Amino acid sequence: MRKLAILLMIASSVVISFSGLIVRILEVGPLVMNFYRGMFLMCAVMVLLVVRYRGATIVRVISVGWSGIIAGIMLAAAAITFLQSLTHTTVANTLFVLAAIPFVTAGLAWIFLKERPSSATLITMVVAFAGIVIMIGEGFTIGAAYGNVMALLTTLSFSIYAVLVRRNRQVDMLPAILISTLIIMAVVALMRQGELEISRQDLWLCLLWGGVMSGFTSACFIVASRHIVAAELTIFMLLEFALGPVWVWLFVNESPSRWTLVGGALVICAVLGRSFAEFRSRGSSRHAV
């Protein structure tokens, strides 16, 4: 099951890496796109829960408890602060800070879950982080303080979410995603004062983004968290940063720099190399990381 979980995380990271392409195509603002993405993600999660639990769906949602509520709040905070960061500082600054998510998650998991990362995992994290640094290159600047703080809050919020999901792996944490989408939609509706106009084309794109891509990715993350420790869960997220520029380059002709391609290749090699080594191993203990 551990190997299957790794494959799920790789697949989900590849799928969600198309988010940047969709954002480039969408014509609405970031708040509106986040509202409709959240709405369709909520619908997708509800369908998954009903198919799985049928008449016991409400009981399952309630049974997520305070841990699920806090996890949902953290996930919503990560989504909201991420958009705030992107709109108040450079993309390079935001990605540089978000690349620290695996390290922050590993530290929190070590403290609260006693999950100590192995040497192989730490090496993968360092190599992948180096790839992100190369991708960003000279694009990283001091930037606006507010935007940088928002990126830090995104990193911390998502790391806490990952640790909470891993800690409660015996409980289906999909309802936590429902909570996050409701919070996001409420916050956006208040900020936009109910002005949420969107074209039909953009609505279909948000359906693809939230209902299909984000729904698939969120489900994979929850399933994989039962078999992969928190530190490794977030390593695969770096694939999104590496592949995102490639899709934009191929489909909308936004050419990445040479260093973006070199750094992205390094990230992909680090993550896939770690996965390949895992598959070749004869097996790992229950607490192997």
CSV table of C-alpha atoms in Angstrom, one decimal:
chain,number,residue,atom,x,y,z
A,1,MET,CA,0.0,0.0,0.0
A,2,ARG,CA,2.9,2.3,0.6
A,3,LYS,CA,4.1,2.1,-3.0
A,4,LEU,CA,0.5,2.7,-4.2
A,5,ALA,CA,0.3,5.7,-2.0
A,6,ILE,CA,3.5,7.1,-3.5
A,7,LEU,CA,2.1,6.6,-7.0
A,8,LEU,CA,-1.1,8.4,-6.0
A,9,MET,CA,0.9,11.4,-4.7
A,10,ILE,CA,3.0,11.5,-7.9
A,11,ALA,CA,-0.2,11.3,-10.0
A,12,SER,CA,-2.0,14.0,-8.0
A,13,SER,CA,1.0,16.3,-8.1
A,14,VAL,CA,1.2,16.0,-11.9
A,15,VAL,CA,-2.6,16.7,-12.2
A,16,ILE,CA,-2.6,19.7,-9.9
A,17,SER,CA,0.5,21.2,-11.7
A,18,PHE,CA,-1.9,22.2,-14.4
A,19,SER,CA,-3.4,24.8,-12.0
A,20,GLY,CA,-1.0,27.5,-13.2
A,21,LEU,CA,-2.2,26.9,-16.8
A,22,ILE,CA,-5.8,27.3,-15.8
A,23,VAL,CA,-5.1,30.5,-13.8
A,24,ARG,CA,-3.4,31.9,-17.0
A,25,ILE,CA,-6.5,31.1,-19.1
A,26,LEU,CA,-9.1,32.4,-16.6
A,27,GLU,CA,-10.3,35.9,-17.1
A,28,VAL,CA,-11.8,36.5,-13.6
A,29,GLY,CA,-9.9,37.8,-10.6
A,30,PRO,CA,-8.2,35.5,-8.1
A,31,LEU,CA,-10.9,35.9,-5.4
A,32,VAL,CA,-13.8,34.9,-7.8
A,33,MET,CA,-11.9,32.0,-9.3
A,34,ASN,CA,-11.1,30.8,-5.7
A,35,PHE,CA,-14.8,31.0,-4.8
A,36,TYR,CA,-16.0,28.8,-7.7
A,37,ARG,CA,-13.0,26.4,-7.4
A,38,GLY,CA,-14.0,26.0,-3.8
A,39,MET,CA,-17.7,25.5,-4.7
A,40,PHE,CA,-16.9,22.7,-7.2
A,41,LEU,CA,-14.4,21.1,-4.9
A,42,MET,CA,-17.0,21.0,-2.2
A,43,CYS,CA,-19.4,19.3,-4.6
A,44,ALA,CA,-16.8,16.7,-5.6
A,45,VAL,CA,-16.0,15.9,-2.0
A,46,MET,CA,-19.7,15.5,-1.2
A,47,VAL,CA,-20.1,13.1,-4.1
A,48,LEU,CA,-17.1,11.0,-2.9
A,49,LEU,CA,-18.5,10.9,0.7
A,50,VAL,CA,-22.1,10.0,-0.5
A,51,VAL,CA,-20.8,7.2,-2.8
A,52,ARG,CA,-18.6,5.8,-0.1
A,53,TYR,CA,-20.9,6.1,3.0
A,54,ARG,CA,-24.4,6.6,1.5
A,55,GLY,CA,-26.8,7.0,4.4
A,56,ALA,CA,-24.0,7.4,7.0
A,57,THR,CA,-22.5,10.4,5.3
A,58,ILE,CA,-23.7,12.9,7.9
A,59,VAL,CA,-22.4,10.7,10.7
A,60,ARG,CA,-19.0,10.5,9.0
A,61,VAL,CA,-18.9,14.3,8.5
A,62,ILE,CA,-19.7,14.8,12.2
A,63,SER,CA,-17.2,12.2,13.3
A,64,VAL,CA,-14.3,14.2,11.9
A,65,GLY,CA,-14.3,16.1,15.2
A,66,TRP,CA,-12.3,19.0,16.3
A,67,SER,CA,-9.1,17.8,14.5
A,68,GLY,CA,-11.0,17.9,11.2
A,69,ILE,CA,-12.4,21.3,11.9
A,70,ILE,CA,-8.9,22.7,12.7
A,71,ALA,CA,-7.5,20.9,9.7
A,72,GLY,CA,-10.2,22.6,7.5
A,73,ILE,CA,-9.4,26.0,9.0
A,74,MET,CA,-5.7,25.5,8.3
A,75,LEU,CA,-6.4,24.4,4.7
A,76,ALA,CA,-8.7,27.4,4.1
A,77,ALA,CA,-6.1,29.7,5.6
A,78,ALA,CA,-3.4,28.3,3.3
A,79,ALA,CA,-5.6,28.9,0.2
A,80,ILE,CA,-6.5,32.4,1.2
A,81,THR,CA,-3.0,33.5,2.2
A,82,PHE,CA,-1.6,32.0,-0.9
A,83,LEU,CA,-3.7,34.3,-3.1
A,84,GLN,CA,-2.8,37.2,-0.9
A,85,SER,CA,0.9,36.4,-1.3
A,86,LEU,CA,0.7,36.2,-5.0
A,87,THR,CA,-1.0,39.5,-5.3
A,88,HIS,CA,1.3,41.4,-3.0
A,89,THR,CA,4.7,40.1,-3.9
A,90,THR,CA,6.5,38.3,-6.8
A,91,VAL,CA,5.7,34.8,-7.8
A,92,ALA,CA,9.4,34.0,-7.2
A,93,ASN,CA,9.1,35.1,-3.6
A,94,THR,CA,6.0,33.1,-3.0
A,95,LEU,CA,7.4,29.9,-4.5
A,96,PHE,CA,10.7,30.3,-2.6
A,97,VAL,CA,8.9,30.4,0.7
A,98,LEU,CA,6.4,27.6,-0.2
A,99,ALA,CA,9.4,25.4,-1.1
A,100,ALA,CA,10.0,25.2,2.7
A,101,ILE,CA,6.8,23.3,3.3
A,102,PRO,CA,8.4,19.9,3.4
A,103,PHE,CA,11.0,21.1,5.9
A,104,VAL,CA,8.4,22.8,8.1
A,105,THR,CA,6.2,19.7,7.9
A,106,ALA,CA,9.1,17.4,8.8
A,107,GLY,CA,9.9,19.5,11.8
A,108,LEU,CA,6.3,19.6,13.1
A,109,ALA,CA,5.9,15.9,12.4
A,110,TRP,CA,9.1,15.1,14.3
A,111,ILE,CA,8.0,17.2,17.3
A,112,PHE,CA,4.3,16.1,17.5
A,113,LEU,CA,4.2,12.7,15.8
A,114,LYS,CA,7.7,11.5,16.6
A,115,GLU,CA,8.2,10.8,12.8
A,116,ARG,CA,11.9,11.3,12.3
A,117,PRO,CA,12.8,11.6,8.6
A,118,SER,CA,15.4,9.2,7.3
A,119,SER,CA,18.7,10.3,5.6
A,120,ALA,CA,17.2,9.4,2.2
A,121,THR,CA,14.2,11.6,2.8
A,122,LEU,CA,16.3,14.5,4.0
A,123,ILE,CA,18.6,14.3,1.0
A,124,THR,CA,15.6,14.3,-1.3
A,125,MET,CA,14.3,17.4,0.4
A,126,VAL,CA,17.6,19.3,0.1
A,127,VAL,CA,18.1,18.4,-3.5
A,128,ALA,CA,14.6,19.3,-4.4
A,129,PHE,CA,14.9,22.6,-2.5
A,130,ALA,CA,18.1,23.4,-4.4
A,131,GLY,CA,16.1,22.8,-7.6
A,132,ILE,CA,13.5,25.3,-6.5
A,133,VAL,CA,16.3,27.9,-5.7
A,134,ILE,CA,17.8,27.4,-9.2
A,135,MET,CA,14.3,27.8,-10.8
A,136,ILE,CA,13.8,31.1,-9.0
A,137,GLY,CA,17.3,32.3,-9.6
A,138,GLU,CA,17.7,36.0,-9.5
A,139,GLY,CA,13.9,36.5,-9.5
A,140,PHE,CA,13.8,36.3,-5.7
A,141,THR,CA,13.8,39.7,-4.1
A,142,ILE,CA,13.0,41.2,-0.7
A,143,GLY,CA,9.5,42.1,-2.1
A,144,ALA,CA,6.6,43.5,-0.1
A,145,ALA,CA,6.6,42.6,3.6
A,146,TYR,CA,2.9,41.8,3.6
A,147,GLY,CA,3.2,39.4,0.6
A,148,ASN,CA,6.2,37.6,2.2
A,149,VAL,CA,4.3,37.2,5.5
A,150,MET,CA,1.3,35.8,3.7
A,151,ALA,CA,3.6,33.2,2.0
A,152,LEU,CA,5.0,32.3,5.4
A,153,LEU,CA,1.4,31.8,6.8
A,154,THR,CA,0.6,29.6,3.8
A,155,THR,CA,3.6,27.4,4.5
A,156,LEU,CA,2.8,27.1,8.2
A,157,SER,CA,-0.9,26.6,7.6
A,158,PHE,CA,-0.5,23.8,5.1
A,159,SER,CA,2.2,22.1,7.1
A,160,ILE,CA,-0.1,22.0,10.1
A,161,TYR,CA,-2.9,20.6,7.9
A,162,ALA,CA,-0.6,17.9,6.6
A,163,VAL,CA,0.4,16.9,10.2
A,164,LEU,CA,-3.2,16.9,11.4
A,165,VAL,CA,-4.3,14.7,8.5
A,166,ARG,CA,-1.4,12.3,9.1
A,167,ARG,CA,-2.1,12.2,12.9
A,168,ASN,CA,-5.7,11.3,12.3
A,169,ARG,CA,-5.1,8.9,9.5
A,170,GLN,CA,-7.4,6.4,11.1
A,171,VAL,CA,-10.3,8.8,10.5
A,172,ASP,CA,-11.5,9.8,7.0
A,173,MET,CA,-10.5,13.5,6.9
A,174,LEU,CA,-12.3,14.3,3.6
A,175,PRO,CA,-14.9,16.3,5.6
A,176,ALA,CA,-12.1,18.7,6.6
A,177,ILE,CA,-11.9,19.7,2.9
A,178,LEU,CA,-15.7,20.5,3.0
A,179,ILE,CA,-15.0,22.8,6.0
A,180,SER,CA,-12.2,24.6,4.2
A,181,THR,CA,-14.3,25.2,1.1
A,182,LEU,CA,-17.1,26.7,3.1
A,183,ILE,CA,-14.7,29.0,4.9
A,184,ILE,CA,-13.1,30.1,1.6
A,185,MET,CA,-16.5,30.7,-0.1
A,186,ALA,CA,-17.8,32.7,3.0
A,187,VAL,CA,-14.6,34.9,3.1
A,188,VAL,CA,-14.6,35.6,-0.6
A,189,ALA,CA,-18.4,36.4,-0.6
A,190,LEU,CA,-17.8,38.9,2.2
A,191,MET,CA,-14.8,40.5,0.5
A,192,ARG,CA,-16.5,40.7,-2.8
A,193,GLN,CA,-19.8,41.8,-1.2
A,194,GLY,CA,-21.7,39.2,-3.2
A,195,GLU,CA,-20.3,40.3,-6.6
A,196,LEU,CA,-19.3,37.0,-8.1
A,197,GLU,CA,-20.0,37.4,-11.8
A,198,ILE,CA,-18.3,34.8,-14.0
A,199,SER,CA,-18.5,33.8,-17.7
A,200,ARG,CA,-19.6,30.4,-18.8
A,201,GLN,CA,-16.1,29.5,-20.1
A,202,ASP,CA,-14.5,30.5,-16.8
A,203,LEU,CA,-17.1,28.5,-14.9
A,204,TRP,CA,-16.3,25.4,-16.9
A,205,LEU,CA,-12.6,25.9,-16.2
A,206,CYS,CA,-13.3,26.3,-12.5
A,207,LEU,CA,-15.3,23.1,-12.6
A,208,LEU,CA,-12.3,21.3,-14.2
A,209,TRP,CA,-9.9,22.9,-11.7
A,210,GLY,CA,-12.0,22.5,-8.5
A,211,GLY,CA,-14.3,19.6,-9.2
A,212,VAL,CA,-11.9,17.3,-11.1
A,213,MET,CA,-8.3,18.3,-10.5
A,214,SER,CA,-8.5,19.5,-6.9
A,215,GLY,CA,-11.0,16.8,-6.0
A,216,PHE,CA,-8.7,14.1,-7.2
A,217,THR,CA,-5.6,15.6,-5.6
A,218,SER,CA,-7.4,16.1,-2.2
A,219,ALA,CA,-8.6,12.5,-2.2
A,220,CYS,CA,-5.2,11.2,-3.0
A,221,PHE,CA,-3.6,13.3,-0.3
A,222,ILE,CA,-6.0,11.9,2.3
A,223,VAL,CA,-5.5,8.3,1.2
A,224,ALA,CA,-1.8,8.6,0.9
A,225,SER,CA,-1.5,10.2,4.4
A,226,ARG,CA,-2.4,6.8,5.9
A,227,HIS,CA,0.7,5.1,4.5
A,228,ILE,CA,3.3,7.9,4.0
A,229,VAL,CA,4.7,10.0,6.8
A,230,ALA,CA,4.0,13.8,6.8
A,231,ALA,CA,7.5,14.8,5.6
A,232,GLU,CA,7.3,12.7,2.4
A,233,LEU,CA,3.7,13.7,1.7
A,234,THR,CA,4.7,17.3,1.1
A,235,ILE,CA,7.9,16.5,-0.9
A,236,PHE,CA,5.7,15.5,-3.8
A,237,MET,CA,4.1,19.0,-3.8
A,238,LEU,CA,7.4,20.3,-5.3
A,239,LEU,CA,6.6,18.5,-8.5
A,240,GLU,CA,3.8,21.0,-9.0
A,241,PHE,CA,6.2,23.9,-8.8
A,242,ALA,CA,8.6,22.1,-11.3
A,243,LEU,CA,5.9,21.1,-13.9
A,244,GLY,CA,3.7,24.1,-13.7
A,245,PRO,CA,6.0,26.3,-15.9
A,246,VAL,CA,6.3,23.5,-18.4
A,247,TRP,CA,2.6,23.3,-19.1
A,248,VAL,CA,2.3,27.1,-19.4
A,249,TRP,CA,5.2,27.0,-21.9
A,250,LEU,CA,3.7,24.2,-24.0
A,251,PHE,CA,0.1,25.5,-24.1
A,252,VAL,CA,0.2,29.3,-23.9
A,253,ASN,CA,3.8,29.9,-25.2
A,254,GLU,CA,5.0,31.5,-22.0
A,255,SER,CA,8.7,30.5,-22.3
A,256,PRO,CA,10.5,29.6,-19.1
A,257,SER,CA,14.1,30.6,-18.5
A,258,ARG,CA,16.9,28.1,-18.9
A,259,TRP,CA,17.4,28.0,-15.2
A,260,THR,CA,13.7,27.3,-14.6
A,261,LEU,CA,14.0,24.2,-16.8
A,262,VAL,CA,17.3,23.1,-15.1
A,263,GLY,CA,15.9,23.6,-11.6
A,264,GLY,CA,12.6,21.9,-12.5
A,265,ALA,CA,14.5,18.9,-13.9
A,266,LEU,CA,16.5,18.7,-10.7
A,267,VAL,CA,13.3,18.7,-8.6
A,268,ILE,CA,11.7,16.0,-10.8
A,269,CYS,CA,14.8,13.8,-10.7
A,270,ALA,CA,15.1,14.1,-6.9
A,271,VAL,CA,11.4,13.1,-6.2
A,272,LEU,CA,11.3,10.4,-8.9
A,273,GLY,CA,14.7,9.1,-7.8
A,274,ARG,CA,13.4,8.8,-4.2
A,275,SER,CA,10.3,7.0,-5.4
A,276,PHE,CA,12.3,4.6,-7.6
A,277,ALA,CA,14.6,3.7,-4.7
A,278,GLU,CA,11.5,3.0,-2.6
A,279,PHE,CA,10.1,0.7,-5.3
A,280,ARG,CA,13.4,-1.2,-5.5
A,281,SER,CA,13.7,-1.7,-1.8
A,282,ARG,CA,12.6,-5.1,-0.5
A,283,GLY,CA,10.3,-3.5,2.0
A,284,SER,CA,10.2,-1.0,4.7
A,285,SER,CA,9.1,-1.0,8.3
A,286,ARG,CA,5.8,0.6,9.4
A,287,HIS,CA,7.7,3.6,10.6
A,288,ALA,CA,10.1,3.9,7.7
A,289,VAL,CA,10.4,7.4,6.3
